XYZ file of C-alpha atoms in Angstrom:
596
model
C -24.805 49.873 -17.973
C -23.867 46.045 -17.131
C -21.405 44.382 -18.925
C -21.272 41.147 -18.377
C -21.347 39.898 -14.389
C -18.288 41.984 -12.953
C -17.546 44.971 -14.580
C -20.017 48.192 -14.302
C -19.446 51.788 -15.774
C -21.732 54.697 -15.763
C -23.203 55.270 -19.223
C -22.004 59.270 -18.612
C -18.288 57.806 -18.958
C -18.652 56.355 -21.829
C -19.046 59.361 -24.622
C -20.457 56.880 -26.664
C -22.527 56.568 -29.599
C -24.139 52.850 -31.056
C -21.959 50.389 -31.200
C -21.894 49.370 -35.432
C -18.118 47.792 -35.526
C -14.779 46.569 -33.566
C -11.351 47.233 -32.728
C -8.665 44.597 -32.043
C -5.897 45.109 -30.103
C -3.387 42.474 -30.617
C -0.036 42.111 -28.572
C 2.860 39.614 -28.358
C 4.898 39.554 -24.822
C 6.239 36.277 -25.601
C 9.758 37.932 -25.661
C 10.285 39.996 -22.500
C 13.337 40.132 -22.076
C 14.538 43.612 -23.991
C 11.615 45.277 -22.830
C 10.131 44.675 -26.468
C 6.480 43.921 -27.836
C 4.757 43.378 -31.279
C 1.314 45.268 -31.474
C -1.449 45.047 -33.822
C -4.409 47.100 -34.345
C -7.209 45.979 -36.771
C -9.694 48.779 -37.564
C -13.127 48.085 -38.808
C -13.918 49.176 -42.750
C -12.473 53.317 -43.730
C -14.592 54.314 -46.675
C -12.500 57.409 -46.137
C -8.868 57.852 -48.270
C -7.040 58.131 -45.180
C -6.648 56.954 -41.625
C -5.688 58.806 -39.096
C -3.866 56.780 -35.662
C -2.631 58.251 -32.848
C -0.747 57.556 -29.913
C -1.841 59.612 -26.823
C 1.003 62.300 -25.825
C 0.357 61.963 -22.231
C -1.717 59.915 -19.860
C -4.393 60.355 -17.067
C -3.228 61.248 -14.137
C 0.152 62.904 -15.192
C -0.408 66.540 -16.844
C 2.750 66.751 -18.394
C 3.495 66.002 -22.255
C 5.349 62.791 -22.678
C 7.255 61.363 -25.412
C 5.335 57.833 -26.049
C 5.636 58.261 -29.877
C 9.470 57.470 -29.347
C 8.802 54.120 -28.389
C 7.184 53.029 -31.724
C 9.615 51.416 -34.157
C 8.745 49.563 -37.691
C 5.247 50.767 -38.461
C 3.606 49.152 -40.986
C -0.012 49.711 -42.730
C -2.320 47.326 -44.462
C -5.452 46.874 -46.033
C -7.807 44.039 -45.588
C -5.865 42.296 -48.736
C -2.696 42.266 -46.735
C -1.588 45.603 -49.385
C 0.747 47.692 -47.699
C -0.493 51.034 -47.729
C 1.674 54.685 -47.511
C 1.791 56.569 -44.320
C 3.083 59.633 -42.859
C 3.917 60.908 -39.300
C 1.851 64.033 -39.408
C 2.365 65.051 -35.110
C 4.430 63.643 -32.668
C 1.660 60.924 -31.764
C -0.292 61.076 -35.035
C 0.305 59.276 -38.627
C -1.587 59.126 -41.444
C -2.207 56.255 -43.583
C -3.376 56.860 -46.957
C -6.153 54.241 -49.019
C -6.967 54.105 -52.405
C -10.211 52.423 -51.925
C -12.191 51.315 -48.557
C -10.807 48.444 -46.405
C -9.975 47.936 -43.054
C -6.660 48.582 -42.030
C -4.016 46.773 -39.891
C -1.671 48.940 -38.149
C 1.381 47.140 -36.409
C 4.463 48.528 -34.746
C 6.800 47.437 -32.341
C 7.105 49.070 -29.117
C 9.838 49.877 -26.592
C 8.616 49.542 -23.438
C 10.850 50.667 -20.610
C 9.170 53.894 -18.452
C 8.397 52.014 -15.232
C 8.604 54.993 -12.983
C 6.269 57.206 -15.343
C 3.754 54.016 -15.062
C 3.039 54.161 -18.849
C 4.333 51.374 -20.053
C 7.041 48.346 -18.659
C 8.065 44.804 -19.996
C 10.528 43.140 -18.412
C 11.157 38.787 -18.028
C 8.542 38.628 -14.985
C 5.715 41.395 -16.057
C 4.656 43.862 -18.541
C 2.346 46.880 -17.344
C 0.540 48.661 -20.500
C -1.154 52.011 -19.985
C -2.951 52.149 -23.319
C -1.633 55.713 -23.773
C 1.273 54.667 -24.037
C 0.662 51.069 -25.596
C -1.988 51.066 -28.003
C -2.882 53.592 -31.236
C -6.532 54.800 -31.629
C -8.468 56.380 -34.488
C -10.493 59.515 -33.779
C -12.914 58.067 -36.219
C -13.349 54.952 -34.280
C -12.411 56.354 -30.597
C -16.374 55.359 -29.130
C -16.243 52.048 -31.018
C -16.202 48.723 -28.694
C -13.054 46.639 -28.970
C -10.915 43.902 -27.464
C -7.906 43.283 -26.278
C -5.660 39.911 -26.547
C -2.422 39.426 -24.973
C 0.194 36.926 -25.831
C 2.250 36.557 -23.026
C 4.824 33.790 -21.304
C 3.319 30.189 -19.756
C 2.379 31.163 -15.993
C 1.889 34.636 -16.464
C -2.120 35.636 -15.537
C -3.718 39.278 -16.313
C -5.340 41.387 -14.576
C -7.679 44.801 -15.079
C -10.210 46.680 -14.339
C -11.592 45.612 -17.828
C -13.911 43.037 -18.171
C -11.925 39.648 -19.073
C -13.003 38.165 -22.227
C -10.594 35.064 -21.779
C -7.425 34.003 -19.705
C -5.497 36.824 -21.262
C -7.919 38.816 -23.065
C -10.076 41.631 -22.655
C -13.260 44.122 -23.648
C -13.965 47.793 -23.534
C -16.858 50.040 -24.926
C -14.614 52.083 -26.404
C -10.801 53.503 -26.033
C -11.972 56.308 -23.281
C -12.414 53.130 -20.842
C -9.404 51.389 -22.537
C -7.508 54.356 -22.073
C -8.503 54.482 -18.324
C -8.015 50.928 -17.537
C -4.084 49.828 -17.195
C -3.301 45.991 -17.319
C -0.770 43.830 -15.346
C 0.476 40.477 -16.711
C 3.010 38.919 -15.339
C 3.896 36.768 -12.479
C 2.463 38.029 -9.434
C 0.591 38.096 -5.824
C -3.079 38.436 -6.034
C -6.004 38.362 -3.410
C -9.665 39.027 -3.845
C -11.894 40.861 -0.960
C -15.437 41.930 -0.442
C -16.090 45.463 1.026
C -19.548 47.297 1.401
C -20.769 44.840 -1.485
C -18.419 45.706 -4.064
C -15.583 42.711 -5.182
C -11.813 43.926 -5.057
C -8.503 42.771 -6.239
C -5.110 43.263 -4.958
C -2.030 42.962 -7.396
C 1.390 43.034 -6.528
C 4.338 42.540 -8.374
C 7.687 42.289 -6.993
C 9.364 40.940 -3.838
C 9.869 43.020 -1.134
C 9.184 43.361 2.732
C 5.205 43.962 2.114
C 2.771 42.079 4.584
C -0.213 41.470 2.233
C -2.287 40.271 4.615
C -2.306 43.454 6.585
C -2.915 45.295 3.119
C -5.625 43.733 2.578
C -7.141 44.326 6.015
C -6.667 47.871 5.537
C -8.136 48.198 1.817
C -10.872 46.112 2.910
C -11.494 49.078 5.862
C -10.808 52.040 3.673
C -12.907 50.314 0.838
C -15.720 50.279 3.015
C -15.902 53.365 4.206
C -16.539 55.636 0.996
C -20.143 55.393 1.230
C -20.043 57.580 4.229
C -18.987 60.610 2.012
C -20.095 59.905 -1.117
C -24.377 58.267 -2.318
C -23.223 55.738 -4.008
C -20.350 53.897 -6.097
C -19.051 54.260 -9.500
C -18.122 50.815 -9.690
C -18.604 47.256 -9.130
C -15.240 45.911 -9.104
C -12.118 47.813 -8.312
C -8.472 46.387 -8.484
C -5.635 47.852 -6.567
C -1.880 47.102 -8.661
C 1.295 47.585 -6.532
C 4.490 47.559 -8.075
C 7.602 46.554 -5.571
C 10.111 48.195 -6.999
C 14.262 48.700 -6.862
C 13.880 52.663 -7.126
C 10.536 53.636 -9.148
C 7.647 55.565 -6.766
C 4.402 57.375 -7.095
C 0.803 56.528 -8.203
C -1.815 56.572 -10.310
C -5.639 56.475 -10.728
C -7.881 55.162 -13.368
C -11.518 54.410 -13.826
C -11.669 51.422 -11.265
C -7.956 51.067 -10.453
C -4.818 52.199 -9.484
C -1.594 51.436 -9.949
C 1.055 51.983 -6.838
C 5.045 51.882 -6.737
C 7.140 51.908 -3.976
C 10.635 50.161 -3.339
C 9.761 46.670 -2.161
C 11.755 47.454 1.440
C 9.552 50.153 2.120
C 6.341 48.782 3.671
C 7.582 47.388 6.686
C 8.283 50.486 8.851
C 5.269 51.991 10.147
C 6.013 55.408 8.579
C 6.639 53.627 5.512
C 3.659 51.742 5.524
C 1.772 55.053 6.493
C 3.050 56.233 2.778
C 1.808 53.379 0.832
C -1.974 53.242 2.748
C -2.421 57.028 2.277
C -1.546 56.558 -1.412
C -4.127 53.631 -1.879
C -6.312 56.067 -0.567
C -6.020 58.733 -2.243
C -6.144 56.810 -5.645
C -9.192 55.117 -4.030
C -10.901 58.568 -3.679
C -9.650 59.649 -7.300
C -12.845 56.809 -8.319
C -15.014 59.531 -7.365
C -13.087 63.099 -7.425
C -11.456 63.282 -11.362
C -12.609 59.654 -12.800
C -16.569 60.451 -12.309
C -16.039 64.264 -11.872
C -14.077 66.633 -12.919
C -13.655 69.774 -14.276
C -15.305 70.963 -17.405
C -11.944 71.843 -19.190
C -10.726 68.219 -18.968
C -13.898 66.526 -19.257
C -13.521 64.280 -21.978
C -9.650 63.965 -22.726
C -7.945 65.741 -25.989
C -5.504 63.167 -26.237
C -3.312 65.170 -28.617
C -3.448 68.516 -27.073
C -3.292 69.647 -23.597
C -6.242 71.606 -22.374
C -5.706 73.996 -19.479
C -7.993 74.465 -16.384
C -7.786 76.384 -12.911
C -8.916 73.650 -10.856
C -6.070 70.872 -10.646
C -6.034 72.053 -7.461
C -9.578 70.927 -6.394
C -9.126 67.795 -8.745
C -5.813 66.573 -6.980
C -5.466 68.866 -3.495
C -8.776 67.866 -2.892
C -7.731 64.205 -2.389
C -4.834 64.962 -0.994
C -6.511 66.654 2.264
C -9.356 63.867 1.833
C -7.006 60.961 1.913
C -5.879 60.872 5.502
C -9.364 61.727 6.683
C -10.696 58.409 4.827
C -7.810 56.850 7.002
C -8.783 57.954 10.338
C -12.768 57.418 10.250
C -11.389 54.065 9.096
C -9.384 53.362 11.490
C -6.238 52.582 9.770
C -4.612 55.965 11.105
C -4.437 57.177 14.587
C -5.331 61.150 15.755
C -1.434 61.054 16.668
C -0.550 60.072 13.183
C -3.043 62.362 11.152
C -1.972 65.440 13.461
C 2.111 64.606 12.612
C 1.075 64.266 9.113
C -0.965 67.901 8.980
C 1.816 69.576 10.992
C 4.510 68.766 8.907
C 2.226 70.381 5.832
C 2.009 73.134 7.573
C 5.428 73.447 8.375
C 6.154 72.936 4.747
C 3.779 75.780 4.067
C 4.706 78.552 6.363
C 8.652 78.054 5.046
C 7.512 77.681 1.079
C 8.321 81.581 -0.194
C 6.438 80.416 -3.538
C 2.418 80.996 -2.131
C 3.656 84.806 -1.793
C 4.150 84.173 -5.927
C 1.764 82.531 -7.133
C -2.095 81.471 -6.872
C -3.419 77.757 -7.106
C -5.695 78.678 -9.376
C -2.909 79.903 -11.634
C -0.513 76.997 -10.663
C -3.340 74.448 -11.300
C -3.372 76.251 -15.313
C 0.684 75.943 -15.147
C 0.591 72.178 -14.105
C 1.374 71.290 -17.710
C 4.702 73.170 -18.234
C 5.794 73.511 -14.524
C 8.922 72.713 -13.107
C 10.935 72.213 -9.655
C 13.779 73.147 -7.865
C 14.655 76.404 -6.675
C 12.590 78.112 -9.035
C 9.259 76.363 -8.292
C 10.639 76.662 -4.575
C 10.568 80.619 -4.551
C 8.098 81.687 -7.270
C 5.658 78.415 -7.410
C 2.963 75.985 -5.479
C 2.334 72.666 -5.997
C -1.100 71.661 -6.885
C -1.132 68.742 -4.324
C 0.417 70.718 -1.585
C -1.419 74.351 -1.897
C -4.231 72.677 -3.101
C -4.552 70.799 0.458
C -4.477 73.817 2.507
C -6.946 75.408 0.272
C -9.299 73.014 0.876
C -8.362 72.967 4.350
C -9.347 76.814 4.808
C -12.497 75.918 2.816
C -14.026 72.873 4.666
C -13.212 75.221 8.248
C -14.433 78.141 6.446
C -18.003 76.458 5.443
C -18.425 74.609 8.694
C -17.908 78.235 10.462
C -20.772 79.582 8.572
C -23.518 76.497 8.581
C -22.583 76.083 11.752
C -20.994 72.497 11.705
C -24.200 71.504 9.422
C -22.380 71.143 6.000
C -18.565 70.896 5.767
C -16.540 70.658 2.501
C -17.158 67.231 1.497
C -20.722 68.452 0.894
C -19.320 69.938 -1.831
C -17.749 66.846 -3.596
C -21.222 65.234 -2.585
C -22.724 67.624 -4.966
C -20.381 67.391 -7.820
C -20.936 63.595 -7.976
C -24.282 63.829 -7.641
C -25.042 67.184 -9.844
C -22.038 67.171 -12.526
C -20.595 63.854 -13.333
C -18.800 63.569 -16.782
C -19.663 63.884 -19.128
C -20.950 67.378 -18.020
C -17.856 68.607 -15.951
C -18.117 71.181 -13.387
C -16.598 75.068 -13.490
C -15.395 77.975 -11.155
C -18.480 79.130 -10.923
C -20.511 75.935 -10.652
C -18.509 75.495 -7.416
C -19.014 78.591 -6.297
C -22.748 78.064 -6.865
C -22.661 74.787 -4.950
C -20.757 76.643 -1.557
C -23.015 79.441 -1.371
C -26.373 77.034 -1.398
C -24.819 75.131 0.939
C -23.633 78.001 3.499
C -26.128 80.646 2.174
C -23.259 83.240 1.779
C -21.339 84.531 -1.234
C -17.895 83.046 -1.403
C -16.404 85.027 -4.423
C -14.479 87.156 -2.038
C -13.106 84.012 -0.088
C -12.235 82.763 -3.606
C -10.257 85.873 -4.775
C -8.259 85.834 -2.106
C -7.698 82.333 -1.750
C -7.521 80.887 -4.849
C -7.777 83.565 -7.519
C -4.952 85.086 -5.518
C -1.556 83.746 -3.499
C -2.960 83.101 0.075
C -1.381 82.880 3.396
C -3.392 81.511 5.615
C -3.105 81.989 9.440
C -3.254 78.780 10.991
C -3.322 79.523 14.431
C -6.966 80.731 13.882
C -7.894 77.882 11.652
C -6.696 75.497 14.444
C -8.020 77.267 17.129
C -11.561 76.503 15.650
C -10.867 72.384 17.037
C -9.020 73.611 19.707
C -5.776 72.816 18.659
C -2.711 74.871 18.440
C 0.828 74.775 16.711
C 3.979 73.826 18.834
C 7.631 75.008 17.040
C 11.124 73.408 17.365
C 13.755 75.752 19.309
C 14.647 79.148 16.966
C 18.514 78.012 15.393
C 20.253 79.863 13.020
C 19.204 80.433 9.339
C 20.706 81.914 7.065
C 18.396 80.247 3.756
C 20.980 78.140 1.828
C 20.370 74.553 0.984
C 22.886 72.270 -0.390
C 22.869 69.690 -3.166
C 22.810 65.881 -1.625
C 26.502 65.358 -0.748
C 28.331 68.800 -2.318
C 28.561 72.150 -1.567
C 26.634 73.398 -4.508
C 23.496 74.817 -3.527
C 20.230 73.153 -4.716
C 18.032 76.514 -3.402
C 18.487 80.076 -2.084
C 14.829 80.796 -0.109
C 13.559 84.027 -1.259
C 14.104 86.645 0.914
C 16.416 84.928 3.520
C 20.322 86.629 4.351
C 21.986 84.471 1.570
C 19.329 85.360 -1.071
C 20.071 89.155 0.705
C 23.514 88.906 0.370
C 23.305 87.939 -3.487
C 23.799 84.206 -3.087
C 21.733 81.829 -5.381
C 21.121 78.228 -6.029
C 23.949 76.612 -8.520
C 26.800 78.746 -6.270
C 29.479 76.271 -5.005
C 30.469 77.299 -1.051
C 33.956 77.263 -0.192
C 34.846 78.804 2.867
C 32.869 81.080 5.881
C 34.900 83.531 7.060
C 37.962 82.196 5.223
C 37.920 78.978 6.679
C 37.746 75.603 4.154
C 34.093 73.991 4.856
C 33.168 70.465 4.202
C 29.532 69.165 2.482
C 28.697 67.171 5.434
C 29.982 69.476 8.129
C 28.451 73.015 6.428
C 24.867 72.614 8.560
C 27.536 72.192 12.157
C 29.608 75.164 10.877
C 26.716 77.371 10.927
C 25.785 76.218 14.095
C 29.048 78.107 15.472
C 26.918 81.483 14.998
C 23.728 82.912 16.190
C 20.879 85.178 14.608
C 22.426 88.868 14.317
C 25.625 87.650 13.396
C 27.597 89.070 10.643
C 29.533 85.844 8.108
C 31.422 86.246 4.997
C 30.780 83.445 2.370
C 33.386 82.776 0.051
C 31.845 80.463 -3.476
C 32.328 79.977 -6.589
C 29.353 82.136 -8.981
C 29.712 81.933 -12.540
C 33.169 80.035 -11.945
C 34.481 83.053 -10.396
C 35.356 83.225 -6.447
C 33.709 85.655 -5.159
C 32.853 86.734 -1.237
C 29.497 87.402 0.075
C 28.703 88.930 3.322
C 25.672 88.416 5.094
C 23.748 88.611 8.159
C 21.901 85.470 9.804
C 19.160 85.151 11.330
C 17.041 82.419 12.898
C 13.589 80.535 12.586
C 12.257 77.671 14.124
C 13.623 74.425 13.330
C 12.646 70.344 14.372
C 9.579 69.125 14.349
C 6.747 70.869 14.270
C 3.782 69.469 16.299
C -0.399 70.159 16.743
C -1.305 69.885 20.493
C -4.552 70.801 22.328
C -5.373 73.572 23.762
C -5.319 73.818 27.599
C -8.773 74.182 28.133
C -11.075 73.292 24.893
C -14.767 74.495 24.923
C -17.915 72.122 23.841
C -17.771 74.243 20.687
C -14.321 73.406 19.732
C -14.672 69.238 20.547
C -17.797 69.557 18.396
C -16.185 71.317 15.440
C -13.749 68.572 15.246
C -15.838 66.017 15.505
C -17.850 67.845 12.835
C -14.275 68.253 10.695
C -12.690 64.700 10.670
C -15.674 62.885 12.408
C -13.805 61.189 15.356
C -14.597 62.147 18.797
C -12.022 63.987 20.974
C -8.702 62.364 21.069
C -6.558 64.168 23.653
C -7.020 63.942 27.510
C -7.253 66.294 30.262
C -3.552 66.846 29.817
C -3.462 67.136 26.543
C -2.232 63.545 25.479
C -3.324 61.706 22.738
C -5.611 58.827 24.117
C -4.548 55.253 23.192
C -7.049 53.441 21.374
């Protein structure tokens, strides 16, 4: 479907019957400065007695419930004749408005808009940023109706979105699903337009900070350029990367040809830094195709009201986790060295995480809406993003193993683009389906006791297949306590280590080892004193009583964690990782990373 000369959606992602009437979206920025706004919705003619309006409870990209009904102050109703009309909050994000005889309706309200790190909704005296889930009430009964959107903002302040403009600062949609999916900056700003593999792209930024956006855009144009390599085509014509430069506020999020990216603004200029900002881009970048063209059937088309629970988070967001560094490296934007630190450290994160003994991804992917951190999550939990990496990791080895370097995981996501794009949405079993007529095998064992079930994988074998191997930090002490950032109340306990033995938890307050007085910042050195096999006492505050603890360390590996290459690799193993991240081998005959 064209609309207009820039913008292009898929007629799947629209949900969307005939177009018979408007919606207008009307909001005033003119007054910044106490993160305020005046909104305005005009809904065609309700031949109904009510209206219902709603204001999303979360937003795409974030499974968690959030409260963006609190922001709405002074709601007011009216028919066409400028009547005010009777209304009543009927949900957290729902009111009704009651007619005595059809009219449109007017709904205004002002909003509070302060939630800069949740990336829902910020005004402030240079920009505002408006996730219409958080901005701007819909009506189920018009939800697939086209509308517009006009902003009234400051003199030299200039908007930007993935929408198609429909004036300076104004803009169209086919209906609120694309609304809904399409965030918009205004504001003053830093923007650049580039060209990559025929597609027109934007980069945003607002804020100050030690960013070089020339060098950004060099490497979005190369990652932008390389995604026809895994994927037929696009899902888009234009696409419009938004960075935020932040004091504090971090993270990212994708929509249906954006993304919106925070960091603080003095942390782009250190290469490791930087590293954290272009991985992000990319993995929003990859979100275009994996979640915003397909995703699972569950979450398909959005219940804006109520959460709807699905098993595969972990293939929607661990997917593009593991994908996002490879889309670096074939593009040249990461080295070997750097993708091999990043992958180690996972690992190493991994192996120490007691929580895959606990639970599944497929279970933590259905928990992603209630799910906490801490030491709980720590010890009983995995993270979607993190779990869901190495099961994809095991997977794309797994499948290359059995086609024998023919068809590797991304095959997979090839497929679901191609075979299931919304609004179909794929399943368990439609993935399943896709693996074994790819490999020719049965994979509902692998997926029992990978996903269906808590896995541990063994990554010296799964390493071995690219001949590569893990190299550990020297064994120190451990005895499994971690303290709170500059106290000595302990933030975790690991499951199963001597303190979590010796009764110790997380929220205990140390005092003393073996009745001597021990300081926050000298606790790690104190340890240090002792070796594995040695008997301590603990002396700490539980429950506000003192109370002693004795317990018996013992030692794992500790520093950094690093993949190598194997002394002598075969033909077989060069090929498989050429097959796996499609760069040739990296390492010399020593075992060094080659400079390139």
């Amino acid at each position: 479907m064209n609309i207009g000369n820039k913008y292009w959606l898929p007629a799947t992602l629209l949900f969307s019957a005939p177009v018979f009437s408007q919606v207008t979206y009307k909001i005033d920025l003119t007054q910044p400065e106490h993160h305020m706004a005046k909104v305005e919705v005009t809904f065609p003619k309700v031949n109904s007695d009510d209206l219902t309006v709603s204001l999303p409870v979360w937003r795409t990209g974030k499974y968690k419930v959030l409260p963006t009904g609190d922001g709405v102050r002074n709601f007011v109703a009216k028919d066409e004749g400028g009547k005010v009309l009777d209304w009543a909050r009927t949900e957290t994000g729902t009111w009704q408005v009651e007619l005595d005889k059809p009219s449109k309706v007017t709904v205004s309200y002002n909003l509070y808009a302060n939630e800069l790190g949740t990336r829902t909704r910020h005004i402030s005296s240079t920009h505002a940023y408006l996730d219409a889930s958080a901005v701007f009430m819909y009506s189920p009964e018009f939800r697939n109706d086209e509308l517009n959107v006009e902003l009234k903002v400051p003199k030299k302040w200039k908007s930007y979105s993935g929408l198609e403009s429909d004036g300076k600062n104004a803009f169209v949609a086919p209906n609120y699903d694309v609304l809904v999916d399409s965030p918009i900056e205004t504001g003053v700003s830093h923007h650049r337009s580039f060209k990559a593999d025929g597609r027109n792209y934007e980069l945003v930024i607002w804020g100050e900070g030690n960013y070089n956006i020339d060098q950004i855009v060099t490497d979005l144009k190369k990652i932008s350029g390389q995604a026809h390599r895994w994927w037929d085509n696009y899902p888009f014509k234009r696409y419009v990367y938004m960075v935020h430069a932040t004091s504090g506020a971090r993270g990212a999020t994708e929509h249906l040809n954006s993304t919106i990216i925070q960091l603080p603004r003095f942390m782009f200029r250190e290469r490791k830094d930087y590293l954290r900002f272009i991985s992000t881009a990319s993995h929003e970048f990859i979100h275009t195709w994996n979640v915003k063209a397909y995703r699972p059937a569950e979450i398909a088309k959005y219940d804006y009201q109520h959460p709807k629970l699905t098993e595969l988070l972990w293939l929607a967001e661990g997917s593009t986790s593991y994908f996002q560094n490879q889309l670096l490296l074939t593009a040249g934007v990461m080295t070997p060295k750097e993708y091999f630190a990043d992958l180690a450290k996972r690992i190493d994160s991994n192996i120490k995480k007691p929580g895959k003994q606990v639970q599944s991804v497929a279970e933590s992917s259905a928990n992603e809406w209630t799910s906490t951190g801490g030491d709980y999550a720590h010890n009983n939990s995995v993270n979607i993003y993190s779990e869901g990496y190495m099961a994809s990791l095991a997977l794309d080895m797994s499948m290359l193993n059995d086609t024998e370097l023919k068809h590797s995981y991304r095959d997979v996501h090839r497929v679901l683009y191609r075979d299931y794009k919304l609004p179909k949405g794929y399943t368990n079993n439609d993935v399943k389906h896709i693996i074994k007529n790819l490999t020719g095998k049965s994979y509902e064992s692998w997926w029992k006791s990978h996903i269906s079930e808590p896995s541990t994988l063994d990554f010296t074998s799964l390493l071995a297949n690219a001949g590569l191997k893990l190299k550990f930090g020297k064994d120190k002490v451990y005895s499994g306590m971690s303290l709170s950032s500059g106290s000595l109340k302990l933030a975790r306990v690991s499951k199963g280590s001597p303190a979590w033995k010796a009764g110790i938890g997380a929220g205990d307050q140390i005092v003393a080892i073996n009745g001597l007085k021990v300081t926050a910042s000298g606790f790690n050195k104190r340890l240090e004193d002792f070796k594995a096999g040695d008997n301590i006492e603990v002396t700490a505050f539980k429950d506000d009583r003192l109370q002693s603890f004795k317990l018996k360390l013992s030692s794992k590996p500790e520093g950094k964690v690093q993949i190598k290459a194997v002394e002598k690799p075969t033909k077989a193993q060069k090929a498989f990782l050429k097959a796996w991240l499609g760069i040739d081998w990296p390492f010399d005959a020593k075992g060094q990373y080659l400079k390139k």
